Amino acid sequence: MSTPSTLPLATGIRRLDAESHRWVQRLGADGLDRETAIGELHVLLLRASRFEVARRRAVLGRRYDTEHEDLAQQSADDALMAVLGKLDQFRGDSRFTTWAYKFALYEAAVKVRRRVWHQREVELRPEHGGLGADLQPSVDDGIQMRELLAALTHAIEHDLSTRQREVLVSVTLHDVPIDVLAERLHSTRGALYKTLHDARRKLRASLEARGISTNASADRQVEE
């Protein structure tokens, strides 16, 4: 496994507890001590990754097996690279191992979600007229809610760009994880969050132009 050869020490290192200080010093050093520290860190990250994959194994629909172990190994590898790449950002607000574990838990969660969606089709529905079933009011909805849903459907279909409609519908109505959608659209999480933010802002403006209040109740119709 290749790793960055040189790593800067964290700013504010004097605030670190003794154990965290030692981790940062060893990982930021050169030679055998650094390689040993990397190996020890990988063991800890693999433990955290296995825990998170096992915790989410019900989503994959079976007991922990070799596929789960493969996900955990990949998660630990990617988490290690992330920790080493961001070592200079560690500020000591928590213990170093606690900070590092978060990378492993995040990578494991992302990989499990991607595996679940691996063979599932992400229906983007960029064309108009495809939101009827998604925003269909129930028989218990009052007149105001029916008017809101009708206005919201019209705004999504006519006031958003195709890209904004794709992202909004996929994430908020079809529950597609943002990282999965980023992978399918060959984009990034940051770019899709920006698109989602712009789409919601445009919808609020569209509804307000029609005299419809965009209070918290209305906003929840297009929230994640």
PDB file of C-alpha atoms in Angstrom:
ATOM      1  CA  MET A   1       0.000   0.000   0.000  1.00  0.00           C
ATOM      2  CA  SER A   2       1.545   3.319  -1.049  1.00  0.00           C
ATOM      3  CA  THR A   3       1.312   6.293   1.299  1.00  0.00           C
ATOM      4  CA  PRO A   4       2.439   9.910   1.197  1.00  0.00           C
ATOM      5  CA  SER A   5       6.158  10.080   1.987  1.00  0.00           C
ATOM      6  CA  THR A   6       6.139  13.256   4.030  1.00  0.00           C
ATOM      7  CA  LEU A   7       3.483  14.621   6.321  1.00  0.00           C
ATOM      8  CA  PRO A   8       3.357  17.972   8.123  1.00  0.00           C
ATOM      9  CA  LEU A   9       2.721  18.009  11.837  1.00  0.00           C
ATOM     10  CA  ALA A  10      -0.626  19.281  13.047  1.00  0.00           C
ATOM     11  CA  THR A  11      -0.928  22.949  13.883  1.00  0.00           C
ATOM     12  CA  GLY A  12      -1.533  23.487  17.602  1.00  0.00           C
ATOM     13  CA  ILE A  13       0.239  20.267  18.553  1.00  0.00           C
ATOM     14  CA  ARG A  14       0.904  21.612  22.092  1.00  0.00           C
ATOM     15  CA  ARG A  15      -2.793  21.188  22.836  1.00  0.00           C
ATOM     16  CA  LEU A  16      -2.755  17.467  22.091  1.00  0.00           C
ATOM     17  CA  ASP A  17      -2.923  14.806  24.770  1.00  0.00           C
ATOM     18  CA  ALA A  18       0.163  12.620  25.107  1.00  0.00           C
ATOM     19  CA  GLU A  19      -1.211   9.698  23.081  1.00  0.00           C
ATOM     20  CA  SER A  20      -2.461  11.896  20.238  1.00  0.00           C
ATOM     21  CA  HIS A  21       0.854  13.782  20.226  1.00  0.00           C
ATOM     22  CA  ARG A  22       2.705  10.520  19.822  1.00  0.00           C
ATOM     23  CA  TRP A  23       0.465   9.412  16.946  1.00  0.00           C
ATOM     24  CA  VAL A  24       1.000  12.663  15.068  1.00  0.00           C
ATOM     25  CA  GLN A  25       4.742  12.645  15.703  1.00  0.00           C
ATOM     26  CA  ARG A  26       5.188   9.073  14.517  1.00  0.00           C
ATOM     27  CA  LEU A  27       2.957   9.451  11.440  1.00  0.00           C
ATOM     28  CA  GLY A  28       4.721  12.688  10.537  1.00  0.00           C
ATOM     29  CA  ALA A  29       8.187  11.226  10.882  1.00  0.00           C
ATOM     30  CA  ASP A  30      10.282   9.249   8.404  1.00  0.00           C
ATOM     31  CA  GLY A  31      11.542   5.721   8.358  1.00  0.00           C
ATOM     32  CA  LEU A  32      10.597   2.586  10.245  1.00  0.00           C
ATOM     33  CA  ASP A  33       8.757   4.287  13.096  1.00  0.00           C
ATOM     34  CA  ARG A  34       6.357   5.903  10.625  1.00  0.00           C
ATOM     35  CA  GLU A  35       5.745   2.653   8.755  1.00  0.00           C
ATOM     36  CA  THR A  36       5.094   0.873  12.055  1.00  0.00           C
ATOM     37  CA  ALA A  37       2.649   3.584  13.114  1.00  0.00           C
ATOM     38  CA  ILE A  38       0.850   3.329   9.764  1.00  0.00           C
ATOM     39  CA  GLY A  39       0.485  -0.422  10.256  1.00  0.00           C
ATOM     40  CA  GLU A  40      -0.885   0.037  13.769  1.00  0.00           C
ATOM     41  CA  LEU A  41      -3.305   2.707  12.584  1.00  0.00           C
ATOM     42  CA  HIS A  42      -4.563   0.487   9.775  1.00  0.00           C
ATOM     43  CA  VAL A  43      -5.370  -2.232  12.311  1.00  0.00           C
ATOM     44  CA  LEU A  44      -7.460   0.232  14.338  1.00  0.00           C
ATOM     45  CA  LEU A  45      -9.230   1.569  11.253  1.00  0.00           C
ATOM     46  CA  LEU A  46     -10.007  -1.955  10.057  1.00  0.00           C
ATOM     47  CA  ARG A  47     -11.569  -2.702  13.430  1.00  0.00           C
ATOM     48  CA  ALA A  48     -13.777   0.379  13.120  1.00  0.00           C
ATOM     49  CA  SER A  49     -14.670  -0.455   9.520  1.00  0.00           C
ATOM     50  CA  ARG A  50     -15.647  -4.011  10.427  1.00  0.00           C
ATOM     51  CA  PHE A  51     -17.850  -2.680  13.215  1.00  0.00           C
ATOM     52  CA  GLU A  52     -19.669  -0.274  10.888  1.00  0.00           C
ATOM     53  CA  VAL A  53     -20.111  -2.814   8.081  1.00  0.00           C
ATOM     54  CA  ALA A  54     -21.381  -5.395  10.574  1.00  0.00           C
ATOM     55  CA  ARG A  55     -23.762  -2.820  12.054  1.00  0.00           C
ATOM     56  CA  ARG A  56     -25.166  -2.169   8.589  1.00  0.00           C
ATOM     57  CA  ARG A  57     -25.145  -5.787   7.398  1.00  0.00           C
ATOM     58  CA  ALA A  58     -28.937  -5.981   7.681  1.00  0.00           C
ATOM     59  CA  VAL A  59     -29.076  -3.512   4.802  1.00  0.00           C
ATOM     60  CA  LEU A  60     -27.125  -5.972   2.679  1.00  0.00           C
ATOM     61  CA  GLY A  61     -29.538  -8.687   3.707  1.00  0.00           C
ATOM     62  CA  ARG A  62     -27.318 -11.408   5.121  1.00  0.00           C
ATOM     63  CA  ARG A  63     -24.788 -12.376   7.778  1.00  0.00           C
ATOM     64  CA  TYR A  64     -21.234 -11.022   7.816  1.00  0.00           C
ATOM     65  CA  ASP A  65     -19.321 -12.830   5.071  1.00  0.00           C
ATOM     66  CA  THR A  66     -16.382 -12.404   2.711  1.00  0.00           C
ATOM     67  CA  GLU A  67     -18.121  -9.604   0.800  1.00  0.00           C
ATOM     68  CA  HIS A  68     -18.588  -7.672   4.030  1.00  0.00           C
ATOM     69  CA  GLU A  69     -14.937  -8.246   4.921  1.00  0.00           C
ATOM     70  CA  ASP A  70     -13.896  -6.939   1.506  1.00  0.00           C
ATOM     71  CA  LEU A  71     -15.919  -3.765   2.117  1.00  0.00           C
ATOM     72  CA  ALA A  72     -14.293  -3.361   5.524  1.00  0.00           C
ATOM     73  CA  GLN A  73     -10.805  -3.791   4.078  1.00  0.00           C
ATOM     74  CA  GLN A  74     -11.471  -1.249   1.336  1.00  0.00           C
ATOM     75  CA  SER A  75     -12.918   1.161   3.884  1.00  0.00           C
ATOM     76  CA  ALA A  76      -9.892   0.844   6.164  1.00  0.00           C
ATOM     77  CA  ASP A  77      -7.512   1.386   3.237  1.00  0.00           C
ATOM     78  CA  ASP A  78      -9.338   4.499   2.055  1.00  0.00           C
ATOM     79  CA  ALA A  79      -9.697   5.816   5.603  1.00  0.00           C
ATOM     80  CA  LEU A  80      -5.965   5.419   6.165  1.00  0.00           C
ATOM     81  CA  MET A  81      -5.160   7.439   3.068  1.00  0.00           C
ATOM     82  CA  ALA A  82      -7.647  10.102   4.160  1.00  0.00           C
ATOM     83  CA  VAL A  83      -6.156  10.337   7.654  1.00  0.00           C
ATOM     84  CA  LEU A  84      -2.611  10.619   6.322  1.00  0.00           C
ATOM     85  CA  GLY A  85      -3.678  13.174   3.750  1.00  0.00           C
ATOM     86  CA  LYS A  86      -5.380  15.330   6.387  1.00  0.00           C
ATOM     87  CA  LEU A  87      -2.984  14.844   9.271  1.00  0.00           C
ATOM     88  CA  ASP A  88      -2.132  18.543   9.274  1.00  0.00           C
ATOM     89  CA  GLN A  89      -5.831  19.307   9.885  1.00  0.00           C
ATOM     90  CA  PHE A  90      -5.992  17.432  13.193  1.00  0.00           C
ATOM     91  CA  ARG A  91      -6.462  20.057  15.918  1.00  0.00           C
ATOM     92  CA  GLY A  92      -6.809  17.918  19.000  1.00  0.00           C
ATOM     93  CA  ASP A  93     -10.485  18.630  19.670  1.00  0.00           C
ATOM     94  CA  SER A  94     -10.794  14.901  20.373  1.00  0.00           C
ATOM     95  CA  ARG A  95      -8.324  12.065  20.777  1.00  0.00           C
ATOM     96  CA  PHE A  96      -6.481  11.214  17.602  1.00  0.00           C
ATOM     97  CA  THR A  97      -7.947   7.716  17.426  1.00  0.00           C
ATOM     98  CA  THR A  98     -11.470   9.102  17.802  1.00  0.00           C
ATOM     99  CA  TRP A  99     -10.792  11.530  14.963  1.00  0.00           C
ATOM    100  CA  ALA A 100      -9.321   8.773  12.780  1.00  0.00           C
ATOM    101  CA  TYR A 101     -12.194   6.363  13.501  1.00  0.00           C
ATOM    102  CA  LYS A 102     -14.640   8.816  11.937  1.00  0.00           C
ATOM    103  CA  PHE A 103     -12.923   8.381   8.578  1.00  0.00           C
ATOM    104  CA  ALA A 104     -13.322   4.604   8.779  1.00  0.00           C
ATOM    105  CA  LEU A 105     -16.968   4.811   9.810  1.00  0.00           C
ATOM    106  CA  TYR A 106     -17.703   7.247   6.993  1.00  0.00           C
ATOM    107  CA  GLU A 107     -15.938   5.137   4.346  1.00  0.00           C
ATOM    108  CA  ALA A 108     -17.713   1.992   5.505  1.00  0.00           C
ATOM    109  CA  ALA A 109     -21.118   3.682   5.453  1.00  0.00           C
ATOM    110  CA  VAL A 110     -20.530   5.027   1.934  1.00  0.00           C
ATOM    111  CA  LYS A 111     -19.363   1.667   0.604  1.00  0.00           C
ATOM    112  CA  VAL A 112     -22.317  -0.204   2.071  1.00  0.00           C
ATOM    113  CA  ARG A 113     -24.732   2.301   0.501  1.00  0.00           C
ATOM    114  CA  ARG A 114     -22.991   1.987  -2.851  1.00  0.00           C
ATOM    115  CA  ARG A 115     -23.084  -1.797  -2.691  1.00  0.00           C
ATOM    116  CA  VAL A 116     -26.809  -1.757  -1.935  1.00  0.00           C
ATOM    117  CA  TRP A 117     -27.426   0.519  -4.938  1.00  0.00           C
ATOM    118  CA  HIS A 118     -24.931  -1.249  -7.203  1.00  0.00           C
ATOM    119  CA  GLN A 119     -27.562  -3.142  -9.181  1.00  0.00           C
ATOM    120  CA  ARG A 120     -30.412  -0.715  -8.646  1.00  0.00           C
ATOM    121  CA  GLU A 121     -31.403   1.698 -11.340  1.00  0.00           C
ATOM    122  CA  VAL A 122     -31.354   5.384 -10.506  1.00  0.00           C
ATOM    123  CA  GLU A 123     -34.329   6.811 -12.409  1.00  0.00           C
ATOM    124  CA  LEU A 124     -33.470  10.448 -13.057  1.00  0.00           C
ATOM    125  CA  ARG A 125     -36.717  11.386 -14.848  1.00  0.00           C
ATOM    126  CA  PRO A 126     -35.572  14.610 -16.496  1.00  0.00           C
ATOM    127  CA  GLU A 127     -38.667  14.775 -18.682  1.00  0.00           C
ATOM    128  CA  HIS A 128     -41.751  16.780 -17.752  1.00  0.00           C
ATOM    129  CA  GLY A 129     -44.891  15.106 -16.477  1.00  0.00           C
ATOM    130  CA  GLY A 130     -43.145  12.378 -14.483  1.00  0.00           C
ATOM    131  CA  LEU A 131     -43.880  13.571 -10.960  1.00  0.00           C
ATOM    132  CA  GLY A 132     -47.551  12.733 -10.697  1.00  0.00           C
ATOM    133  CA  ALA A 133     -47.072   9.575  -8.632  1.00  0.00           C
ATOM    134  CA  ASP A 134     -44.262  11.033  -6.500  1.00  0.00           C
ATOM    135  CA  LEU A 135     -46.250  14.065  -5.350  1.00  0.00           C
ATOM    136  CA  GLN A 136     -49.746  12.610  -5.543  1.00  0.00           C
ATOM    137  CA  PRO A 137     -51.836  13.934  -2.614  1.00  0.00           C
ATOM    138  CA  SER A 138     -53.528  11.421  -0.360  1.00  0.00           C
ATOM    139  CA  VAL A 139     -57.240  11.334   0.333  1.00  0.00           C
ATOM    140  CA  ASP A 140     -56.554  12.786   3.792  1.00  0.00           C
ATOM    141  CA  ASP A 141     -54.786  15.887   2.483  1.00  0.00           C
ATOM    142  CA  GLY A 142     -56.705  19.110   2.768  1.00  0.00           C
ATOM    143  CA  ILE A 143     -57.273  21.682   0.056  1.00  0.00           C
ATOM    144  CA  GLN A 144     -54.213  23.729   1.027  1.00  0.00           C
ATOM    145  CA  MET A 145     -51.919  20.700   0.859  1.00  0.00           C
ATOM    146  CA  ARG A 146     -53.352  19.712  -2.515  1.00  0.00           C
ATOM    147  CA  GLU A 147     -52.739  23.217  -3.823  1.00  0.00           C
ATOM    148  CA  LEU A 148     -49.198  23.154  -2.447  1.00  0.00           C
ATOM    149  CA  LEU A 149     -48.386  19.806  -4.050  1.00  0.00           C
ATOM    150  CA  ALA A 150     -49.840  20.919  -7.367  1.00  0.00           C
ATOM    151  CA  ALA A 151     -47.801  24.137  -7.309  1.00  0.00           C
ATOM    152  CA  LEU A 152     -44.699  22.257  -6.235  1.00  0.00           C
ATOM    153  CA  THR A 153     -45.084  19.727  -9.046  1.00  0.00           C
ATOM    154  CA  HIS A 154     -45.491  22.525 -11.580  1.00  0.00           C
ATOM    155  CA  ALA A 155     -42.445  24.370 -10.220  1.00  0.00           C
ATOM    156  CA  ILE A 156     -40.243  21.272 -10.315  1.00  0.00           C
ATOM    157  CA  GLU A 157     -41.272  20.433 -13.866  1.00  0.00           C
ATOM    158  CA  HIS A 158     -41.167  23.951 -15.321  1.00  0.00           C
ATOM    159  CA  ASP A 159     -38.922  26.173 -13.208  1.00  0.00           C
ATOM    160  CA  LEU A 160     -35.929  23.945 -12.578  1.00  0.00           C
ATOM    161  CA  SER A 161     -33.164  23.077 -14.994  1.00  0.00           C
ATOM    162  CA  THR A 162     -32.891  19.458 -16.080  1.00  0.00           C
ATOM    163  CA  ARG A 163     -29.889  18.936 -13.795  1.00  0.00           C
ATOM    164  CA  GLN A 164     -31.629  20.531 -10.826  1.00  0.00           C
ATOM    165  CA  ARG A 165     -34.704  18.380 -11.433  1.00  0.00           C
ATOM    166  CA  GLU A 166     -32.581  15.217 -11.711  1.00  0.00           C
ATOM    167  CA  VAL A 167     -30.805  15.850  -8.431  1.00  0.00           C
ATOM    168  CA  LEU A 168     -33.830  17.068  -6.476  1.00  0.00           C
ATOM    169  CA  VAL A 169     -36.119  14.226  -7.539  1.00  0.00           C
ATOM    170  CA  SER A 170     -33.457  11.542  -7.028  1.00  0.00           C
ATOM    171  CA  VAL A 171     -32.348  12.687  -3.585  1.00  0.00           C
ATOM    172  CA  THR A 172     -35.551  13.997  -2.008  1.00  0.00           C
ATOM    173  CA  LEU A 173     -38.232  11.853  -3.615  1.00  0.00           C
ATOM    174  CA  HIS A 174     -36.433   8.623  -4.520  1.00  0.00           C
ATOM    175  CA  ASP A 175     -34.084   8.558  -1.493  1.00  0.00           C
ATOM    176  CA  VAL A 176     -30.959   8.020  -3.586  1.00  0.00           C
ATOM    177  CA  PRO A 177     -27.888   8.604  -1.355  1.00  0.00           C
ATOM    178  CA  ILE A 178     -25.974  11.690  -2.453  1.00  0.00           C
ATOM    179  CA  ASP A 179     -22.707   9.796  -2.849  1.00  0.00           C
ATOM    180  CA  VAL A 180     -24.385   7.153  -5.020  1.00  0.00           C
ATOM    181  CA  LEU A 181     -25.936   9.832  -7.211  1.00  0.00           C
ATOM    182  CA  ALA A 182     -22.584  11.624  -7.506  1.00  0.00           C
ATOM    183  CA  GLU A 183     -21.033   8.402  -8.766  1.00  0.00           C
ATOM    184  CA  ARG A 184     -23.807   7.766 -11.311  1.00  0.00           C
ATOM    185  CA  LEU A 185     -23.667  11.354 -12.587  1.00  0.00           C
ATOM    186  CA  HIS A 186     -19.853  11.450 -12.606  1.00  0.00           C
ATOM    187  CA  SER A 187     -19.978  14.412 -10.244  1.00  0.00           C
ATOM    188  CA  THR A 188     -19.033  15.189  -6.640  1.00  0.00           C
ATOM    189  CA  ARG A 189     -21.009  15.432  -3.416  1.00  0.00           C
ATOM    190  CA  GLY A 190     -20.148  19.121  -3.141  1.00  0.00           C
ATOM    191  CA  ALA A 191     -21.376  19.894  -6.641  1.00  0.00           C
ATOM    192  CA  LEU A 192     -24.643  18.022  -6.075  1.00  0.00           C
ATOM    193  CA  TYR A 193     -25.252  19.718  -2.736  1.00  0.00           C
ATOM    194  CA  LYS A 194     -24.806  23.057  -4.503  1.00  0.00           C
ATOM    195  CA  THR A 195     -27.269  21.987  -7.210  1.00  0.00           C
ATOM    196  CA  LEU A 196     -29.738  20.842  -4.544  1.00  0.00           C
ATOM    197  CA  HIS A 197     -29.412  24.126  -2.676  1.00  0.00           C
ATOM    198  CA  ASP A 198     -30.014  26.143  -5.857  1.00  0.00           C
ATOM    199  CA  ALA A 199     -33.021  23.998  -6.768  1.00  0.00           C
ATOM    200  CA  ARG A 200     -34.641  24.488  -3.366  1.00  0.00           C
ATOM    201  CA  ARG A 201     -34.020  28.219  -3.483  1.00  0.00           C
ATOM    202  CA  LYS A 202     -35.607  28.412  -6.922  1.00  0.00           C
ATOM    203  CA  LEU A 203     -38.613  26.404  -5.752  1.00  0.00           C
ATOM    204  CA  ARG A 204     -39.166  28.703  -2.779  1.00  0.00           C
ATOM    205  CA  ALA A 205     -39.029  31.737  -5.055  1.00  0.00           C
ATOM    206  CA  SER A 206     -41.454  30.099  -7.478  1.00  0.00           C
ATOM    207  CA  LEU A 207     -43.944  29.234  -4.745  1.00  0.00           C
ATOM    208  CA  GLU A 208     -43.733  32.690  -3.191  1.00  0.00           C
ATOM    209  CA  ALA A 209     -44.363  34.254  -6.611  1.00  0.00           C
ATOM    210  CA  ARG A 210     -47.599  32.255  -6.693  1.00  0.00           C
ATOM    211  CA  GLY A 211     -48.564  33.568  -3.255  1.00  0.00           C
ATOM    212  CA  ILE A 212     -47.831  30.283  -1.476  1.00  0.00           C
ATOM    213  CA  SER A 213     -46.026  30.491   1.872  1.00  0.00           C
ATOM    214  CA  THR A 214     -42.768  28.546   2.069  1.00  0.00           C
ATOM    215  CA  ASN A 215     -42.929  27.803   5.769  1.00  0.00           C
ATOM    216  CA  ALA A 216     -41.283  24.792   7.413  1.00  0.00           C
ATOM    217  CA  SER A 217     -44.241  22.564   6.562  1.00  0.00           C
ATOM    218  CA  ALA A 218     -43.975  23.354   2.888  1.00  0.00           C
ATOM    219  CA  ASP A 219     -40.200  23.094   2.851  1.00  0.00           C
ATOM    220  CA  ARG A 220     -40.358  19.553   4.194  1.00  0.00           C
ATOM    221  CA  GLN A 221     -41.990  18.456   0.955  1.00  0.00           C
ATOM    222  CA  VAL A 222     -38.657  18.978  -0.831  1.00  0.00           C
ATOM    223  CA  GLU A 223     -36.209  18.256   1.965  1.00  0.00           C
ATOM    224  CA  GLU A 224     -34.031  15.179   2.186  1.00  0.00           C
TER     225      GLU A 224
END
